[in-house]
Amino acid sequence: MTSVSTLVDQLKSAEGEALQKLLYALAELLDKASDDTSDALCAELRGMGAVAVISKLLTHEAKQIHRLAISIIGNLASTALDSKAGLSNNLLKQAGAFDHLLRHLLTTKDDTTLLYALIAIQNMCVEIEYVNKLKAAGGIKRLQHIVGQTDPQLRQFAQCCLDNARTVVDVSDLVSDPGAVFDAILSSTSATDTRTISEVANYLISQCAMKLALVPRVLQIIDVNGDGIIDRDEFIKAHEAGIFASNGIPAAWTAAATEGL
């Protein structure tokens, strides 16, 4: 079996049918990766420069080529496949991948290409910048149109894209003022200045502000006194110091989020 490094090296110069076969081989590697191997595989692909190579192929004129590239991008951006997908998303952003996916969403007449584009957009659309691009290009209206169509898979993933976009907007608004966030936490009870870690966690989870598995780790760091209580100043200082970002909070909180997504 061809090694990942050899496969990526060959991708950089391959054309035509050879290029298609290499992309298919890479897509198959990702599809068959187990939970134990998928993180390492994606890390190796990042290290070999594969993200930029695949992103360039999103604009390839051959349908078979750009369709495979879209499928691979969707996998690389998926936290279900790679717990460090945020790192791949950063590279995809540098390569302008989202703009190319958006073009496919808006113009393709091929249902399979459209399905792959929807999946990739769903996985990548975790930043307010992407939501704004969707709106500006007419992507939201396009997604709403697809939701009204008959194909159940297309409807499902178009709706997921819309749900993601709505969540990103909500989270972006939520964290624009960390003091207001903490005040909102207090407003649910008669407490005046502190909340327990579990109460803060429950609030953040309910607002889709962070993933459940990340909450204990992040809040433990915020609780600098180790007393199980987080006061308003601790919360705001943690936000300003980038603790949320550096500990895997979704990219809607800050563009600096690069791991644990």
mmCIF file of C-alpha atoms in Angstrom:
data_model
loop_
_atom_site.group_PDB
_atom_site.id
_atom_site.type_symbol
_atom_site.label_atom_id
_atom_site.label_comp_id
_atom_site.label_asym_id
_atom_site.label_seq_id
_atom_site.Cartn_x
_atom_site.Cartn_y
_atom_site.Cartn_z
ATOM 1 C CA MET A 1 0.000 0.000 0.000
ATOM 2 C CA THR A 2 1.267 3.467 -0.924
ATOM 3 C CA SER A 3 2.433 5.500 2.075
ATOM 4 C CA VAL A 4 0.710 8.775 2.918
ATOM 5 C CA SER A 5 3.844 10.787 2.178
ATOM 6 C CA THR A 6 4.272 9.150 -1.241
ATOM 7 C CA LEU A 7 0.613 9.653 -2.041
ATOM 8 C CA VAL A 8 0.737 13.361 -1.194
ATOM 9 C CA ASP A 9 3.990 13.853 -3.130
ATOM 10 C CA GLN A 10 2.412 12.254 -6.189
ATOM 11 C CA LEU A 11 -0.723 14.385 -5.823
ATOM 12 C CA LYS A 12 1.341 17.539 -6.219
ATOM 13 C CA SER A 13 2.203 16.753 -9.841
ATOM 14 C CA ALA A 14 -0.355 14.191 -11.017
ATOM 15 C CA GLU A 15 -2.889 14.919 -13.738
ATOM 16 C CA GLY A 16 -5.902 13.309 -15.345
ATOM 17 C CA GLU A 17 -6.749 9.737 -14.474
ATOM 18 C CA ALA A 18 -3.663 9.363 -12.258
ATOM 19 C CA LEU A 19 -4.786 12.351 -10.183
ATOM 20 C CA GLN A 20 -8.279 10.924 -9.837
ATOM 21 C CA LYS A 21 -6.917 7.565 -8.640
ATOM 22 C CA LEU A 22 -4.708 9.251 -6.042
ATOM 23 C CA LEU A 23 -7.591 11.331 -4.728
ATOM 24 C CA TYR A 24 -9.765 8.246 -4.536
ATOM 25 C CA ALA A 25 -7.032 6.434 -2.593
ATOM 26 C CA LEU A 26 -6.761 9.341 -0.141
ATOM 27 C CA ALA A 27 -10.536 9.577 0.274
ATOM 28 C CA GLU A 28 -10.627 5.841 0.976
ATOM 29 C CA LEU A 29 -7.870 6.175 3.593
ATOM 30 C CA LEU A 30 -9.879 8.812 5.428
ATOM 31 C CA ASP A 31 -13.148 6.901 5.158
ATOM 32 C CA LYS A 32 -11.583 3.728 6.560
ATOM 33 C CA ALA A 33 -9.530 5.368 9.313
ATOM 34 C CA SER A 34 -10.385 4.070 12.771
ATOM 35 C CA ASP A 35 -10.802 6.144 15.906
ATOM 36 C CA ASP A 36 -7.299 5.067 16.914
ATOM 37 C CA THR A 37 -5.640 6.144 13.663
ATOM 38 C CA SER A 38 -7.672 9.043 12.250
ATOM 39 C CA ASP A 39 -6.048 11.817 14.326
ATOM 40 C CA ALA A 40 -2.548 10.681 13.357
ATOM 41 C CA LEU A 41 -3.525 10.355 9.694
ATOM 42 C CA CYS A 42 -4.945 13.883 9.572
ATOM 43 C CA ALA A 43 -1.904 15.258 11.405
ATOM 44 C CA GLU A 44 0.374 13.581 8.857
ATOM 45 C CA LEU A 45 -1.628 15.052 5.993
ATOM 46 C CA ARG A 46 -1.326 18.517 7.520
ATOM 47 C CA GLY A 47 2.397 18.054 7.967
ATOM 48 C CA MET A 48 2.837 16.969 4.344
ATOM 49 C CA GLY A 49 1.051 20.076 3.016
ATOM 50 C CA ALA A 50 -1.902 18.059 1.736
ATOM 51 C CA VAL A 51 -4.512 20.588 2.864
ATOM 52 C CA ALA A 52 -3.264 23.265 0.477
ATOM 53 C CA VAL A 53 -2.840 20.746 -2.351
ATOM 54 C CA ILE A 54 -6.398 19.434 -1.998
ATOM 55 C CA SER A 55 -7.819 22.943 -1.638
ATOM 56 C CA LYS A 56 -6.373 23.939 -5.012
ATOM 57 C CA LEU A 57 -8.194 21.009 -6.605
ATOM 58 C CA LEU A 58 -11.558 22.425 -5.501
ATOM 59 C CA THR A 59 -11.410 24.589 -8.626
ATOM 60 C CA HIS A 60 -10.391 21.784 -11.001
ATOM 61 C CA GLU A 61 -12.570 21.752 -14.120
ATOM 62 C CA ALA A 62 -13.095 17.981 -14.070
ATOM 63 C CA LYS A 63 -16.161 17.021 -12.038
ATOM 64 C CA GLN A 64 -14.615 13.782 -10.778
ATOM 65 C CA ILE A 65 -11.595 15.686 -9.452
ATOM 66 C CA HIS A 66 -13.270 18.571 -7.673
ATOM 67 C CA ARG A 67 -15.951 16.241 -6.307
ATOM 68 C CA LEU A 68 -13.312 14.042 -4.643
ATOM 69 C CA ALA A 69 -11.482 17.116 -3.369
ATOM 70 C CA ILE A 70 -14.687 18.430 -1.784
ATOM 71 C CA SER A 71 -15.288 15.069 -0.118
ATOM 72 C CA ILE A 72 -11.758 15.025 1.318
ATOM 73 C CA ILE A 73 -12.032 18.607 2.562
ATOM 74 C CA GLY A 74 -15.266 17.707 4.326
ATOM 75 C CA ASN A 75 -13.501 14.892 6.153
ATOM 76 C CA LEU A 76 -10.455 16.981 7.092
ATOM 77 C CA ALA A 77 -12.737 19.634 8.602
ATOM 78 C CA SER A 78 -14.734 17.109 10.606
ATOM 79 C CA THR A 79 -14.283 16.837 14.366
ATOM 80 C CA ALA A 80 -15.938 13.421 14.139
ATOM 81 C CA LEU A 81 -12.886 12.202 12.232
ATOM 82 C CA ASP A 82 -10.153 14.330 13.799
ATOM 83 C CA SER A 83 -10.211 15.822 17.286
ATOM 84 C CA LYS A 84 -7.723 18.449 16.058
ATOM 85 C CA ALA A 85 -9.773 19.388 12.990
ATOM 86 C CA GLY A 86 -9.465 23.018 14.051
ATOM 87 C CA LEU A 87 -5.853 22.888 12.877
ATOM 88 C CA SER A 88 -6.974 21.688 9.449
ATOM 89 C CA ASN A 89 -9.662 24.351 9.378
ATOM 90 C CA ASN A 90 -7.035 27.024 9.907
ATOM 91 C CA LEU A 91 -5.094 25.723 6.905
ATOM 92 C CA LEU A 92 -8.273 25.504 4.850
ATOM 93 C CA LYS A 93 -8.967 29.115 5.707
ATOM 94 C CA GLN A 94 -5.504 30.148 4.541
ATOM 95 C CA ALA A 95 -6.126 28.288 1.274
ATOM 96 C CA GLY A 96 -9.472 30.004 0.682
ATOM 97 C CA ALA A 97 -11.292 26.666 0.634
ATOM 98 C CA PHE A 98 -14.592 28.021 1.933
ATOM 99 C CA ASP A 99 -14.946 30.446 -0.975
ATOM 100 C CA HIS A 100 -14.526 27.574 -3.420
ATOM 101 C CA LEU A 101 -17.057 25.434 -1.547
ATOM 102 C CA LEU A 102 -19.490 28.321 -1.590
ATOM 103 C CA ARG A 103 -19.184 28.553 -5.374
ATOM 104 C CA HIS A 104 -20.037 24.861 -5.687
ATOM 105 C CA LEU A 105 -23.022 25.316 -3.363
ATOM 106 C CA LEU A 106 -24.367 28.121 -5.514
ATOM 107 C CA THR A 107 -23.645 26.808 -9.006
ATOM 108 C CA THR A 108 -23.416 23.017 -9.172
ATOM 109 C CA LYS A 109 -26.212 21.095 -10.846
ATOM 110 C CA ASP A 110 -24.810 17.738 -9.742
ATOM 111 C CA ASP A 111 -26.532 16.365 -6.638
ATOM 112 C CA THR A 112 -23.517 14.352 -5.467
ATOM 113 C CA THR A 113 -21.218 17.362 -5.708
ATOM 114 C CA LEU A 114 -23.845 19.426 -3.904
ATOM 115 C CA LEU A 115 -24.121 16.841 -1.119
ATOM 116 C CA TYR A 116 -20.348 16.810 -0.581
ATOM 117 C CA ALA A 117 -20.294 20.621 -0.600
ATOM 118 C CA LEU A 118 -23.052 20.774 2.009
ATOM 119 C CA ILE A 119 -21.187 18.357 4.282
ATOM 120 C CA ALA A 120 -17.940 20.303 3.931
ATOM 121 C CA ILE A 121 -19.659 23.653 4.538
ATOM 122 C CA GLN A 122 -21.410 22.233 7.589
ATOM 123 C CA ASN A 123 -18.062 21.160 9.044
ATOM 124 C CA MET A 124 -16.261 24.394 8.189
ATOM 125 C CA CYS A 125 -18.939 26.934 9.040
ATOM 126 C CA VAL A 126 -17.878 27.582 12.636
ATOM 127 C CA GLU A 127 -16.816 31.217 12.297
ATOM 128 C CA ILE A 128 -18.885 34.363 11.947
ATOM 129 C CA GLU A 129 -16.751 35.321 8.924
ATOM 130 C CA TYR A 130 -18.049 32.280 7.052
ATOM 131 C CA VAL A 131 -21.646 33.012 8.032
ATOM 132 C CA ASN A 132 -21.268 36.538 6.712
ATOM 133 C CA LYS A 133 -19.881 35.167 3.440
ATOM 134 C CA LEU A 134 -22.842 32.808 3.157
ATOM 135 C CA LYS A 135 -25.249 35.694 3.624
ATOM 136 C CA ALA A 136 -23.460 38.042 1.226
ATOM 137 C CA ALA A 137 -23.265 35.469 -1.563
ATOM 138 C CA GLY A 138 -26.859 34.337 -1.257
ATOM 139 C CA GLY A 139 -25.829 31.078 0.381
ATOM 140 C CA ILE A 140 -28.470 31.242 3.120
ATOM 141 C CA LYS A 141 -31.228 31.590 0.540
ATOM 142 C CA ARG A 142 -29.723 28.732 -1.449
ATOM 143 C CA LEU A 143 -29.686 26.519 1.645
ATOM 144 C CA GLN A 144 -33.288 27.429 2.426
ATOM 145 C CA HIS A 145 -34.238 26.501 -1.138
ATOM 146 C CA ILE A 146 -32.518 23.112 -0.821
ATOM 147 C CA VAL A 147 -34.360 22.437 2.447
ATOM 148 C CA GLY A 148 -37.569 22.755 0.479
ATOM 149 C CA GLN A 149 -36.523 20.147 -2.109
ATOM 150 C CA THR A 150 -37.371 16.435 -2.171
ATOM 151 C CA ASP A 151 -33.968 14.746 -1.689
ATOM 152 C CA PRO A 152 -33.812 13.786 2.009
ATOM 153 C CA GLN A 153 -30.008 13.818 2.247
ATOM 154 C CA LEU A 154 -29.702 17.227 0.654
ATOM 155 C CA ARG A 155 -32.457 18.570 2.904
ATOM 156 C CA GLN A 156 -30.766 17.134 5.992
ATOM 157 C CA PHE A 157 -27.344 18.631 5.382
ATOM 158 C CA ALA A 158 -28.691 21.953 4.135
ATOM 159 C CA GLN A 159 -30.642 22.235 7.373
ATOM 160 C CA CYS A 160 -27.504 21.353 9.354
ATOM 161 C CA CYS A 161 -25.675 24.188 7.589
ATOM 162 C CA LEU A 162 -28.458 26.610 8.504
ATOM 163 C CA ASP A 163 -28.455 25.383 12.110
ATOM 164 C CA ASN A 164 -24.670 25.800 12.319
ATOM 165 C CA ALA A 165 -24.855 29.315 10.915
ATOM 166 C CA ARG A 166 -27.553 30.264 13.412
ATOM 167 C CA THR A 167 -25.521 28.861 16.314
ATOM 168 C CA VAL A 168 -22.374 30.719 15.225
ATOM 169 C CA VAL A 169 -24.301 33.997 15.147
ATOM 170 C CA ASP A 170 -25.789 33.305 18.586
ATOM 171 C CA VAL A 171 -22.408 32.426 20.089
ATOM 172 C CA SER A 172 -20.728 35.414 18.465
ATOM 173 C CA ASP A 173 -23.319 37.704 20.032
ATOM 174 C CA LEU A 174 -23.054 35.877 23.327
ATOM 175 C CA VAL A 175 -19.334 36.364 23.758
ATOM 176 C CA SER A 176 -18.990 39.894 22.433
ATOM 177 C CA ASP A 177 -19.256 41.090 26.032
ATOM 178 C CA PRO A 178 -17.937 38.534 28.572
ATOM 179 C CA GLY A 179 -19.196 40.644 31.452
ATOM 180 C CA ALA A 180 -22.706 40.422 30.059
ATOM 181 C CA VAL A 181 -22.312 36.664 29.737
ATOM 182 C CA PHE A 182 -21.435 36.349 33.394
ATOM 183 C CA ASP A 183 -24.295 38.655 34.355
ATOM 184 C CA ALA A 184 -26.626 36.446 32.351
ATOM 185 C CA ILE A 185 -25.396 33.471 34.347
ATOM 186 C CA LEU A 186 -26.226 35.265 37.570
ATOM 187 C CA SER A 187 -29.661 36.309 36.378
ATOM 188 C CA SER A 188 -31.045 32.788 36.651
ATOM 189 C CA THR A 189 -30.795 32.812 40.454
ATOM 190 C CA SER A 190 -30.491 35.182 43.354
ATOM 191 C CA ALA A 191 -26.686 34.929 43.439
ATOM 192 C CA THR A 192 -24.876 38.253 43.363
ATOM 193 C CA ASP A 193 -21.229 37.694 42.563
ATOM 194 C CA THR A 194 -20.203 34.075 42.123
ATOM 195 C CA ARG A 195 -21.372 30.867 40.526
ATOM 196 C CA THR A 196 -20.169 27.332 40.959
ATOM 197 C CA ILE A 197 -18.223 25.704 38.151
ATOM 198 C CA SER A 198 -21.091 23.322 37.399
ATOM 199 C CA GLU A 199 -23.551 26.197 37.060
ATOM 200 C CA VAL A 200 -21.259 28.098 34.707
ATOM 201 C CA ALA A 201 -20.705 24.923 32.698
ATOM 202 C CA ASN A 202 -24.412 24.230 32.410
ATOM 203 C CA TYR A 203 -25.055 27.751 31.161
ATOM 204 C CA LEU A 204 -22.314 27.607 28.547
ATOM 205 C CA ILE A 205 -23.443 24.211 27.324
ATOM 206 C CA SER A 206 -27.044 25.398 27.047
ATOM 207 C CA GLN A 207 -25.861 28.283 24.866
ATOM 208 C CA CYS A 208 -23.865 25.974 22.564
ATOM 209 C CA ALA A 209 -20.827 28.005 23.558
ATOM 210 C CA MET A 210 -18.522 25.060 23.979
ATOM 211 C CA LYS A 211 -18.531 21.335 23.604
ATOM 212 C CA LEU A 212 -19.417 19.237 26.607
ATOM 213 C CA ALA A 213 -16.098 17.399 26.765
ATOM 214 C CA LEU A 214 -14.155 20.673 26.915
ATOM 215 C CA VAL A 215 -16.050 22.283 29.767
ATOM 216 C CA PRO A 216 -14.323 20.664 32.774
ATOM 217 C CA ARG A 217 -10.827 21.320 31.404
ATOM 218 C CA VAL A 218 -11.475 24.949 30.525
ATOM 219 C CA LEU A 219 -13.346 25.850 33.687
ATOM 220 C CA GLN A 220 -10.682 24.232 35.849
ATOM 221 C CA ILE A 221 -8.166 26.622 34.292
ATOM 222 C CA ILE A 222 -10.459 29.601 34.816
ATOM 223 C CA ASP A 223 -10.924 28.728 38.483
ATOM 224 C CA VAL A 224 -7.529 30.088 39.473
ATOM 225 C CA ASN A 225 -8.224 29.793 43.178
ATOM 226 C CA GLY A 226 -9.171 26.143 42.892
ATOM 227 C CA ASP A 227 -12.158 26.661 45.158
ATOM 228 C CA GLY A 228 -14.852 25.578 42.723
ATOM 229 C CA ILE A 229 -16.113 29.141 42.461
ATOM 230 C CA ILE A 230 -15.683 31.474 39.516
ATOM 231 C CA ASP A 231 -16.145 35.171 40.132
ATOM 232 C CA ARG A 232 -16.918 37.805 37.512
ATOM 233 C CA ASP A 233 -13.347 39.094 37.289
ATOM 234 C CA GLU A 234 -11.942 35.602 36.777
ATOM 235 C CA PHE A 235 -14.398 34.989 33.966
ATOM 236 C CA ILE A 236 -13.619 38.261 32.152
ATOM 237 C CA LYS A 237 -9.857 37.948 32.632
ATOM 238 C CA ALA A 238 -9.916 34.412 31.259
ATOM 239 C CA HIS A 239 -11.744 35.650 28.183
ATOM 240 C CA GLU A 240 -9.367 38.563 27.649
ATOM 241 C CA ALA A 241 -6.287 36.388 28.201
ATOM 242 C CA GLY A 242 -7.355 34.012 25.458
ATOM 243 C CA ILE A 243 -7.875 31.048 27.777
ATOM 244 C CA PHE A 244 -11.087 30.106 25.993
ATOM 245 C CA ALA A 245 -9.389 30.208 22.612
ATOM 246 C CA SER A 246 -6.269 28.346 23.625
ATOM 247 C CA ASN A 247 -8.300 25.562 25.221
ATOM 248 C CA GLY A 248 -10.397 24.607 22.276
ATOM 249 C CA ILE A 249 -13.461 26.841 22.347
ATOM 250 C CA PRO A 250 -15.138 26.883 18.906
ATOM 251 C CA ALA A 251 -13.713 29.341 16.439
ATOM 252 C CA ALA A 252 -16.740 31.613 16.734
ATOM 253 C CA TRP A 253 -15.296 32.741 20.065
ATOM 254 C CA THR A 254 -12.019 33.765 18.508
ATOM 255 C CA ALA A 255 -10.031 33.161 15.344
ATOM 256 C CA ALA A 256 -7.187 31.916 17.542
ATOM 257 C CA ALA A 257 -8.973 28.679 18.415
ATOM 258 C CA THR A 258 -6.762 25.986 16.897
ATOM 259 C CA GLU A 259 -7.053 22.791 18.866
ATOM 260 C CA GLY A 260 -9.525 20.545 20.545
ATOM 261 C CA LEU A 261 -12.359 21.488 18.193
#
